[in-house]
Coordinates of C-alpha atoms in Angstrom, one line a residue:
X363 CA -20.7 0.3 30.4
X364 CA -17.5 1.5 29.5
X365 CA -17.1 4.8 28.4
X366 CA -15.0 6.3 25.6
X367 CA -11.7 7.3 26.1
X368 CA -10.6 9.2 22.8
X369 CA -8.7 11.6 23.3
X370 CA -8.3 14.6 20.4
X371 CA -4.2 13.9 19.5
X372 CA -3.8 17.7 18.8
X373 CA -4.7 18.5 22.7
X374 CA -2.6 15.3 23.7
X375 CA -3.6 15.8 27.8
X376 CA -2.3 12.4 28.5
X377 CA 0.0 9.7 27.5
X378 CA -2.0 7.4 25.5
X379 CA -1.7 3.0 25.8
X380 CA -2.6 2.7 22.3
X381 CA -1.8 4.7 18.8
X382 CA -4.5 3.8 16.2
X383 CA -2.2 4.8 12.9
X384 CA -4.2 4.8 9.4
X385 CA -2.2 5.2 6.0
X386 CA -4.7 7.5 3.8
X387 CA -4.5 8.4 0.1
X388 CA -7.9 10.2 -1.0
X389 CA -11.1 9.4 -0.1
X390 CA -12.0 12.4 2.6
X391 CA -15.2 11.1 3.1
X392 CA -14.7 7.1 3.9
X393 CA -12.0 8.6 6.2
X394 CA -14.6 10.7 8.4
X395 CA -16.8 7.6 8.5
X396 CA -13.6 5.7 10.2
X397 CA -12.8 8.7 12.3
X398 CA -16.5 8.9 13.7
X399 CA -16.2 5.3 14.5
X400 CA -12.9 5.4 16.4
X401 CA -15.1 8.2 18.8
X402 CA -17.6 5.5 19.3
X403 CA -15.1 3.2 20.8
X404 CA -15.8 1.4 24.4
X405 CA -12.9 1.0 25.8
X406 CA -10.8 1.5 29.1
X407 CA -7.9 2.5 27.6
X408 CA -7.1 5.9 26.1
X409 CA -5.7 6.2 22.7
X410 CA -4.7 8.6 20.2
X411 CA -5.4 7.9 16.5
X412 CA -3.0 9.2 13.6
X413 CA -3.4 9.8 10.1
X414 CA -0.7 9.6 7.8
X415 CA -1.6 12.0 4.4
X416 CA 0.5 9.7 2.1
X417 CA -0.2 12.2 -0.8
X418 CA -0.5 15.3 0.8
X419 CA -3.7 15.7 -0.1
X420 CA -5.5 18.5 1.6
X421 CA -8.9 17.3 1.7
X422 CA -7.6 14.4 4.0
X423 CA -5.5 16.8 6.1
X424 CA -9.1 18.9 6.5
X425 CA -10.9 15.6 7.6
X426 CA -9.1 14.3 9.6
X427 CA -8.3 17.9 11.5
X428 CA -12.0 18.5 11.9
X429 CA -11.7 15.7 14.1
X430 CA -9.4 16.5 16.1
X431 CA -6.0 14.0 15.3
X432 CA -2.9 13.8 14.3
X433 CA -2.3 14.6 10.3
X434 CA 1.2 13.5 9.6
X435 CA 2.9 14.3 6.2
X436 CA 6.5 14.0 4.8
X437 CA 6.7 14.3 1.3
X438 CA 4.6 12.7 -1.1
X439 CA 3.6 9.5 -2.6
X440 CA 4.5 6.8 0.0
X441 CA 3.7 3.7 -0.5
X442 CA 1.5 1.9 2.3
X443 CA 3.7 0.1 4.7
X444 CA 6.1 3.4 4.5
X445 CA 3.3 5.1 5.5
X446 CA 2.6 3.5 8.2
X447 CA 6.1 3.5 9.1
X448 CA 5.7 7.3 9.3
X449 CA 2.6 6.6 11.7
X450 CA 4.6 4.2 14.0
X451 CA 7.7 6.7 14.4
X452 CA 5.0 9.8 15.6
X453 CA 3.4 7.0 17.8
X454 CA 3.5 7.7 21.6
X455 CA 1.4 4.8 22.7
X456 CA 3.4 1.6 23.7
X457 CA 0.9 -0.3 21.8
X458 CA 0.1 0.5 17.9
X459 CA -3.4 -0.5 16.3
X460 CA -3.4 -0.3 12.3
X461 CA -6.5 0.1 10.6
X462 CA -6.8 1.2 6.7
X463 CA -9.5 3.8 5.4
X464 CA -11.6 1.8 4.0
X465 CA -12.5 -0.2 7.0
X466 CA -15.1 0.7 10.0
X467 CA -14.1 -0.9 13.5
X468 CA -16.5 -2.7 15.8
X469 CA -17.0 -0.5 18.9
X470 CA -14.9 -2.8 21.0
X471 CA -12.0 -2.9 18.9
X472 CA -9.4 -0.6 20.6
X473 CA -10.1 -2.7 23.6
X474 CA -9.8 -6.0 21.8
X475 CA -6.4 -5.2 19.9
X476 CA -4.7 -4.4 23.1
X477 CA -6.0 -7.0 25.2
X478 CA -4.8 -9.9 22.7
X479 CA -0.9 -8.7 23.4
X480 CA -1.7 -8.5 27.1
X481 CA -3.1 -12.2 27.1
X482 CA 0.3 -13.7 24.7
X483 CA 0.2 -12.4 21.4
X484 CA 3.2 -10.8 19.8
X485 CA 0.8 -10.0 16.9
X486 CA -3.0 -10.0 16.8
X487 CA -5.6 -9.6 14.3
X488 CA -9.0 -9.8 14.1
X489 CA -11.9 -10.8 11.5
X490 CA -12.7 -8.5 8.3
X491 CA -16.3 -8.5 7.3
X492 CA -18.0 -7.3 4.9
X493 CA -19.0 -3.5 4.9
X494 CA -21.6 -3.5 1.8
X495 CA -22.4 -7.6 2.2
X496 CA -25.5 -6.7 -0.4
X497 CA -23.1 -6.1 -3.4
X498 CA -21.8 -9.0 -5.2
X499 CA -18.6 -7.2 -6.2
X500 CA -17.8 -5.8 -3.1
X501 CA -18.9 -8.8 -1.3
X502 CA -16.5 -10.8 -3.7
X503 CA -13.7 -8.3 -3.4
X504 CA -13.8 -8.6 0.6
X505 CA -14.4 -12.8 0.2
X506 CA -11.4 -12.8 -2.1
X507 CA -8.7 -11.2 0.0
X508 CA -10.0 -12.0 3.6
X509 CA -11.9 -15.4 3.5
X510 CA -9.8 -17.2 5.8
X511 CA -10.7 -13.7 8.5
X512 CA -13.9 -14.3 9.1
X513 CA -16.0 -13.7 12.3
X514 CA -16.9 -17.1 13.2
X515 CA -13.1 -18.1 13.4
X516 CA -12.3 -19.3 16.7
X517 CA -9.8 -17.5 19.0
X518 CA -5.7 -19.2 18.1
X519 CA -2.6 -19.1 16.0
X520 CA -2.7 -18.4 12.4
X521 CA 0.3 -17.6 10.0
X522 CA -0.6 -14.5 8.2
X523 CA -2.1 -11.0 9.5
X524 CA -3.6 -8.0 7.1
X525 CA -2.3 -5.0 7.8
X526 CA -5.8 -3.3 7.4
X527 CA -6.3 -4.8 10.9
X528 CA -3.4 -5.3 13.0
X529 CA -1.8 -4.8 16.5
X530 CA 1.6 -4.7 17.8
X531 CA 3.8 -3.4 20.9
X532 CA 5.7 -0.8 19.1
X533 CA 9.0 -2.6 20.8
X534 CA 8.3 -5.3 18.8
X535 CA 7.5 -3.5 15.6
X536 CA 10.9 -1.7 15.8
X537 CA 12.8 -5.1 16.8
X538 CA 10.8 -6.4 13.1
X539 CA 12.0 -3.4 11.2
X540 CA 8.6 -2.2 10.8
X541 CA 7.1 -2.5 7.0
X542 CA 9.1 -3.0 3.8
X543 CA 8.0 -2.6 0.0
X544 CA 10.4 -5.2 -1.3
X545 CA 11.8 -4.3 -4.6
X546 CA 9.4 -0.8 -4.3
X547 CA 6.3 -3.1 -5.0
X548 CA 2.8 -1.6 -3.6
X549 CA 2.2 -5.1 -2.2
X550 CA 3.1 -8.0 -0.4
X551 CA 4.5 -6.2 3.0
X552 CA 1.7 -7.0 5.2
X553 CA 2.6 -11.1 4.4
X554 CA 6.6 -10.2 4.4
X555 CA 6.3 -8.6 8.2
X556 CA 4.0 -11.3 8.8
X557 CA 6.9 -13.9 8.0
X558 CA 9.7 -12.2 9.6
X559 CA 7.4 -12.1 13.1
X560 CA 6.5 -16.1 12.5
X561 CA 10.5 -16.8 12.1
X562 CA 11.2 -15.3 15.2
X563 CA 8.0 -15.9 17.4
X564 CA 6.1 -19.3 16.5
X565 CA 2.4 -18.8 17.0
X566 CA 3.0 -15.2 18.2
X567 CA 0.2 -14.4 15.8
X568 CA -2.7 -14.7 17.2
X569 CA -6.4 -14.3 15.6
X570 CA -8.9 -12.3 18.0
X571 CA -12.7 -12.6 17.2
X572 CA -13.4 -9.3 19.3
X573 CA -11.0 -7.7 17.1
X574 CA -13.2 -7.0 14.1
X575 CA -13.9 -4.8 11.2
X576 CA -15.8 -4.2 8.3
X577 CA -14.0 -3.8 4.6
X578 CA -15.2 -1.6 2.2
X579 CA -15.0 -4.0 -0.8
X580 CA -14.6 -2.6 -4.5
X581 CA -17.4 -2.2 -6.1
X582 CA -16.6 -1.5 -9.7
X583 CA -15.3 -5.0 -11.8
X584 CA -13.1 -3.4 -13.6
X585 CA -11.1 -2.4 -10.0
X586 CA -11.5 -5.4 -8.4
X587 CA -9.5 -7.2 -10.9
X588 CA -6.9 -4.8 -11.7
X589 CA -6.1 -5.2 -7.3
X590 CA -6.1 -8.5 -7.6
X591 CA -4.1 -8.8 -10.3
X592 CA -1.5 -6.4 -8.2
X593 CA -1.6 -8.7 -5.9
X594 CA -1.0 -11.7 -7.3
X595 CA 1.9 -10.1 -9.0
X596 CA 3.7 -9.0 -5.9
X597 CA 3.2 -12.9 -4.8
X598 CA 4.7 -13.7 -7.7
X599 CA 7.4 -11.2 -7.9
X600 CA 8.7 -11.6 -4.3
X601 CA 7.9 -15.2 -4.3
X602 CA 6.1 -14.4 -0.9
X603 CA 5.3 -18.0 0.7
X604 CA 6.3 -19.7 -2.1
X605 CA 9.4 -22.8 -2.3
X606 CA 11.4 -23.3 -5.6
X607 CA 9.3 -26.2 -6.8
X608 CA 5.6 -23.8 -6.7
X609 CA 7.3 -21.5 -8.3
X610 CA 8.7 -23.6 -11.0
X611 CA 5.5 -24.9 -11.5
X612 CA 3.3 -22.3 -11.2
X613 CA 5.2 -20.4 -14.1
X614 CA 4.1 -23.2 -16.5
X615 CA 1.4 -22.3 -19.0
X616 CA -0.6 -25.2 -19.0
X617 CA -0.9 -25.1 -15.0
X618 CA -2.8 -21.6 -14.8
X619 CA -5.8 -23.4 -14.9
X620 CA -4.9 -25.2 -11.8
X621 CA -3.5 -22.5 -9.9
X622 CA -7.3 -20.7 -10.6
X623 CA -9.1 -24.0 -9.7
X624 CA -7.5 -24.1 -6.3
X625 CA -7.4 -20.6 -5.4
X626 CA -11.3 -20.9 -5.6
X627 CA -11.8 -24.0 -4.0
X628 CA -9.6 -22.6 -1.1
X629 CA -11.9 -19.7 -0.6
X630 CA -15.1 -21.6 -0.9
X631 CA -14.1 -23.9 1.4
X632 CA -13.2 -21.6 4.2
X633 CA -16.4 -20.5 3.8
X634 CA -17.7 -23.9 4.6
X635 CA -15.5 -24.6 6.9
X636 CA -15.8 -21.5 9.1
X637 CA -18.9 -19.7 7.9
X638 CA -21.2 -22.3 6.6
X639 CA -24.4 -20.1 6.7
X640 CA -22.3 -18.0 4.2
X641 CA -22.2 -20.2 1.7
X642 CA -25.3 -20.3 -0.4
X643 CA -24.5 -16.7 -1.2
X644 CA -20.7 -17.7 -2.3
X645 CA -22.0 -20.1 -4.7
X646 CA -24.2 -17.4 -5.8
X647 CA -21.0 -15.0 -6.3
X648 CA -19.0 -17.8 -7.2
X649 CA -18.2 -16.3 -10.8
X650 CA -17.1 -13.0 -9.2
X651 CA -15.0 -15.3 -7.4
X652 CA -13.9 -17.2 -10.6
X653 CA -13.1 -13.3 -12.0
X654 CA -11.0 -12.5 -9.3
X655 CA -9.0 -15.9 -9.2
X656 CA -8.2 -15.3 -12.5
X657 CA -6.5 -11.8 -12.2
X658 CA -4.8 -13.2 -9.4
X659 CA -3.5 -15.7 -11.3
X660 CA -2.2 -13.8 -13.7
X661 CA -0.7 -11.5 -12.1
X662 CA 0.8 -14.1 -10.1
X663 CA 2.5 -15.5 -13.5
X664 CA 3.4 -12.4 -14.7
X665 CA 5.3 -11.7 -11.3
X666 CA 7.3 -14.9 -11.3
X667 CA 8.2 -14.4 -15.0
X668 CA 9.5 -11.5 -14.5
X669 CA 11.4 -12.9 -11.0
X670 CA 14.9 -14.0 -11.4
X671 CA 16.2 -16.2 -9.7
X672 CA 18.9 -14.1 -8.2
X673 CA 16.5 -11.6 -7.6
X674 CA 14.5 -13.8 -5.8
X675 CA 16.5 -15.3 -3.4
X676 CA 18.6 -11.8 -2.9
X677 CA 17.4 -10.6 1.0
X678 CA 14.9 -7.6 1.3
X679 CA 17.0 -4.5 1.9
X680 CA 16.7 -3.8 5.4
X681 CA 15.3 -1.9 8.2
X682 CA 13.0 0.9 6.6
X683 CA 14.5 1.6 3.3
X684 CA 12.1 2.1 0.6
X685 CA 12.5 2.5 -3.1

């Protein structure tokens, strides 16, 4: 079997091959659950993991000390690709593995994140399962945001990467610019550095079924659909993945209903598509569903309302500015 090769960041004996970095903003507790995890990893190759205190928040610098890593903090309030911006710069490995908080690793992740660059991919990802698949509102949170990530995917190319589970060489990151928060919106980068790494490598993202973790869905209604209306409204907003015409059209009153009608069909029939056993319970949840597509879409008009045109079509400042 092969053994664990943490290593505590704040002795740093050795040069590590990979930097896990999490961005963190409260939550102390789901934090140690992740940490705990990352000690249970089998893997050959030794890594450091970093967390970056995006609020200064000294419960989470007390966590994540206790066991034994990396706390990084520079002022306050970061938004959550500039965090883990922070995370990449204090990264020693050659490789960088980002998780969020709320998610739980499988105990062969480390392994699996690195070993998808060294077989081709520029960028790998991996499924995202449910952590609490016995609550409908979690479960629908999680289904709503990750239903084309899930474990039965087979091994290939696919066109967009979460950042909640994500590997890169840190050469490559740098050559991307790392992260951006367009506009200072809270949303939206993880499908912006996705489409800057597919303009310059086709198929360089690559999905890795070993490569999996479990999501911590929302479990409160009234949160699920104020963060999917967030992040419909950055799709909106930044027109992220969108051409002229869907955004014309999608701004149009009467065509809401539509935009909600396909959203769900989409995610219902990924399920049957890739997860087929899955999908009694999705019908079961399929209002929770209906919910979320809803916010979504709303938010998703209210973003391309207030998108200008010049606004829109104006380039992302570059590099690792943020507002």
């Amino acid at each position: 079997m092969v053994e664990p090769r943490f290593r505590p960041a704040t002795n740093r004996p050795d040069t590590p091959e990979v930097s896990v970095i999490i961005p963190c903003k409260g939550h102390p507790d789901v934090l140690l659950h992740l940490l705990r995890d990352l000690r249970e990893q089998k893997t050959d190759r030794a890594f450091e993991v970093i967390v970056v205190d995006a609020w200064s928040d000294d419960a989470i610098r007390t966590a994540a000390q206790s066991q034994g890593v990396v706390v990084i903090r520079s002022g306050t309030g970061h938004l959550p690709g500039a965090a883990r911006n922070l995370g990449a710069d204090a990264a020693r490995g050659p490789i960088l593995a980002f998780i969020d908080a709320d998610c739980r690793p499988d105990p062969g992740w480390v392994q699996a994140a690195a070993d998808a660059l060294e077989h081709g991919a520029r960028l790998a990802a991996g499924p995202v399962a449910d952590l609490a698949p016995w609550h409908p509102v979690a479960r629908a949170d999680t289904l709503l945001q990750f239903a084309d990530l899930p474990r039965a995917r087979p091994a290939g190319p696919m066109h967009m990467a979460p950042s909640c589970n994500l590997s890169i060489r840190k050469e490559d990151f740098n050559r991307l610019g790392g992260f951006r928060h367009r506009d200072g919106i809270a949303t939206g980068e993880d499908v912006d550095f996705c489409e800057r790494a597919t303009a310059l490598w086709r198929d360089g993202i690559q999905f890795s079924p070993r490569m999996a973790v479990r999501h911590a869905g929302r479990r409160r209604m009234a949160d699920m659909i104020r963060h999917h209306r967030t992040f419909g409204y950055s799709r909106g907003r930044l027109r992220l993945l969108l051409s002229d015409r869907q955004a014309r059209l999608a701004r149009m009153r009467i065509l809401a209903p539509a935009v909600v009608l396909r959203r769900l069909v989409y995610i219902i029939g990924r399920v049957a598509r890739l997860s087929p056993a899955k999908l009694p319970m999705t019908l079961i949840i399929s209002p929770l569903l209906l919910i979320g597509a809803f916010a979504w879409t709303a938010g998703f008009r209210s973003g391309l309302i207030d998108s200008s045109p010049a606004g829109a079509d104006a380039p992302a400042s570059p590099g690792r500015r943020f507002e």
